[in-house]
PDB file of C-alpha atoms in Angstrom:
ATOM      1  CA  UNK A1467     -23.502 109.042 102.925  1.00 82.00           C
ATOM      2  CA  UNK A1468     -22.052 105.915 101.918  1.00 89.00           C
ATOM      3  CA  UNK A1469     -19.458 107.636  99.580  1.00 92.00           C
ATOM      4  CA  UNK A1470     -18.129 109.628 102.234  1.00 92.00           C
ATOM      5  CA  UNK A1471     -17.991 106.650 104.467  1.00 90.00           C
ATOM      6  CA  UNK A1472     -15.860 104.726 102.327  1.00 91.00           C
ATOM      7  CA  UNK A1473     -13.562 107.765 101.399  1.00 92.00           C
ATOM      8  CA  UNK A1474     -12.908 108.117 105.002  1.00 91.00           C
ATOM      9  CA  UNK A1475     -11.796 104.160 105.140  1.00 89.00           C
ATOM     10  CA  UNK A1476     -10.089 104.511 101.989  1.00 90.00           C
ATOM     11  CA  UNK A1477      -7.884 107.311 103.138  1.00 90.00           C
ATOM     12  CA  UNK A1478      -7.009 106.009 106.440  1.00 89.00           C
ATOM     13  CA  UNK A1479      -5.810 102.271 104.520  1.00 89.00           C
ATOM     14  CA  UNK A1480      -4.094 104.133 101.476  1.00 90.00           C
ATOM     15  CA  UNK A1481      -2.622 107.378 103.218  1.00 89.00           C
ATOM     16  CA  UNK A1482      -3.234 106.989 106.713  1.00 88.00           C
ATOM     17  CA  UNK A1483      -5.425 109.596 107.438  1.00 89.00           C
ATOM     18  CA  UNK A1484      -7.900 109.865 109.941  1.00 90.00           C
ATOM     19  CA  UNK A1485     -10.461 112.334 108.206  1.00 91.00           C
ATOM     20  CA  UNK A1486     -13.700 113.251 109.712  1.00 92.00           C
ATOM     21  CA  UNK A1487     -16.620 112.848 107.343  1.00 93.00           C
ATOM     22  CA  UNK A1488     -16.413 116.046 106.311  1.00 92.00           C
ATOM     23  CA  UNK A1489     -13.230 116.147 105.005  1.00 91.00           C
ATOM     24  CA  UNK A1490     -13.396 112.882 103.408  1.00 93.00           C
ATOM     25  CA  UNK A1491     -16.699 114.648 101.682  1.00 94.00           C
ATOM     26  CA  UNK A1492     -13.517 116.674  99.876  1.00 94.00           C
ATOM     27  CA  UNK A1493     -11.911 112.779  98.165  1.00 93.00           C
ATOM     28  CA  UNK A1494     -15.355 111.401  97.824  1.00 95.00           C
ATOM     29  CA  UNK A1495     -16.164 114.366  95.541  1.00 95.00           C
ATOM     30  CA  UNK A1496     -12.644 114.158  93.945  1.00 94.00           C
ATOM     31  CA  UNK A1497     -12.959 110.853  93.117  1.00 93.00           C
ATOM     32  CA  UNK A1498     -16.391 111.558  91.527  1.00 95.00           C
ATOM     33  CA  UNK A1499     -15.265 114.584  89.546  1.00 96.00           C
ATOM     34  CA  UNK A1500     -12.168 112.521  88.013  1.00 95.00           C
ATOM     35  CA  UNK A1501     -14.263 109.160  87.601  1.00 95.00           C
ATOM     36  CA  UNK A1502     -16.329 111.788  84.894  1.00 96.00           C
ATOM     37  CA  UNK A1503     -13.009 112.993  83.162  1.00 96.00           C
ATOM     38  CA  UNK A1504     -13.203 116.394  84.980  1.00 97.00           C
ATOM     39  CA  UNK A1505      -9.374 116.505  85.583  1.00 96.00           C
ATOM     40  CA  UNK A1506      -7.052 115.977  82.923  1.00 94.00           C
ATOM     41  CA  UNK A1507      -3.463 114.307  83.388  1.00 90.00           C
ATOM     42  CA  UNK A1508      -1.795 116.974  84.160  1.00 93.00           C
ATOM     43  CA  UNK A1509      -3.555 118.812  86.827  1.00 96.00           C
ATOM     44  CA  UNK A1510      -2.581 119.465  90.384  1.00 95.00           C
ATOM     45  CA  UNK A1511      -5.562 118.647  93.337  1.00 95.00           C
ATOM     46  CA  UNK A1512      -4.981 119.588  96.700  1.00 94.00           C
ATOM     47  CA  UNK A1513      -7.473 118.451  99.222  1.00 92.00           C
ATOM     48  CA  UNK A1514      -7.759 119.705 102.769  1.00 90.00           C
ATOM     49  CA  UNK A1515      -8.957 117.840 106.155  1.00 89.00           C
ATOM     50  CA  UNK A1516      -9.112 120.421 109.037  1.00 89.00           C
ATOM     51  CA  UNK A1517     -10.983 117.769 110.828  1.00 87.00           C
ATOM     52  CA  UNK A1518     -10.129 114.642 112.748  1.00 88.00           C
ATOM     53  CA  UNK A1519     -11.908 111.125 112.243  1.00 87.00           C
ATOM     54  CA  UNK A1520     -11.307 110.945 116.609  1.00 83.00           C
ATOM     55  CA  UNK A1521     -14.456 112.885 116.992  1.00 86.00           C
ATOM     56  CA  UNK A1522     -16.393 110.414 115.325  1.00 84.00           C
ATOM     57  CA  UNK A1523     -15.915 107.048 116.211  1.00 80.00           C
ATOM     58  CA  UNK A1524     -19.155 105.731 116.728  1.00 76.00           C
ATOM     59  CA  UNK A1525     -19.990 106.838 113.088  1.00 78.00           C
ATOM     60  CA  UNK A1526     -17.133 105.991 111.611  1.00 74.00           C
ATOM     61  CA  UNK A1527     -16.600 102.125 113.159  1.00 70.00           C
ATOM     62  CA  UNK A1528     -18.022  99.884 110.883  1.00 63.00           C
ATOM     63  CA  UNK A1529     -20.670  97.294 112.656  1.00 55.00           C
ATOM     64  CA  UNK A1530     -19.265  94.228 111.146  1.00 56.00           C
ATOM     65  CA  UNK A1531     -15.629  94.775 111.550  1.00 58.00           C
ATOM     66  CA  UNK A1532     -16.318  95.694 115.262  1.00 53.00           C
ATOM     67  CA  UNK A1533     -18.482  92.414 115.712  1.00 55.00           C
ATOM     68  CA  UNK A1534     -15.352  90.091 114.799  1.00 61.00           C
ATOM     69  CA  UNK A1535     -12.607  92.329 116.317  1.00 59.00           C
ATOM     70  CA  UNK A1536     -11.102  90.320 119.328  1.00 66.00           C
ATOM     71  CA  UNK A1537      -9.644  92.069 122.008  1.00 62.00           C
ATOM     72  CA  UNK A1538      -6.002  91.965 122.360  1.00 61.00           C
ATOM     73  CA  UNK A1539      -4.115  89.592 124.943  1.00 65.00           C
ATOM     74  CA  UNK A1540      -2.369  91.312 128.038  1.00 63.00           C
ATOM     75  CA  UNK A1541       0.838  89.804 126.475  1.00 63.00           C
ATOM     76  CA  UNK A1542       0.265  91.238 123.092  1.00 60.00           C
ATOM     77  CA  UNK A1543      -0.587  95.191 124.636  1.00 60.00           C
ATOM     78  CA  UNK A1544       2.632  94.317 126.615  1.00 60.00           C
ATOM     79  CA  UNK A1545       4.690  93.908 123.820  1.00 58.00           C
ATOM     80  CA  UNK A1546       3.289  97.032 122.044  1.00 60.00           C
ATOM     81  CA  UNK A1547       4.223  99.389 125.461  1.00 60.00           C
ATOM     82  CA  UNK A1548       7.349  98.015 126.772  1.00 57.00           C
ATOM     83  CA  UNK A1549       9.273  94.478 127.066  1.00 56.00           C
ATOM     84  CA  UNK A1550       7.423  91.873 128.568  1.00 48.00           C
TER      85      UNK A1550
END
């Protein structure tokens, strides 16, 4: 589902959360409920993830992003894991 899809993106940017689908099924449908005025101001939402976005990477990856991803050098992982 494309709404799930982009809640999972959208949590990992804003929060940095790596939910699986199914968890991000939890902020697609609160983002839904409070688009229609559901929630008022004041109330308190707690969403839970029990699962990890790991288990799904060849769902999750979007197409086009991986398409115009280029790879990193061998001085640039060096940097990342130790002086170079």
């Amino acid at each position: 589902d494309e709404e799930i899809m982009d809640a999972v993106h959208r949590w990992a940017q804003v929060e940095g959360i790596f939910a699986a689908p199914e968890g991000a099924a939890a902020l697609a449908a609160y983002r839904k409920l409070r688009g229609n005025g559901f929630f008022s101001s004041g109330d308190r939402v707690v969403l839970f993830n029990t699962g990890t976005g790991l288990k799904y990477l060849d769902t999750i990856e979007d197409e086009k992003e991986v398409a115009h991803r280029k790879l990193p050098t061998s001085r640039q992982i060096a940097g990342i894991i130790g002086p170079y």
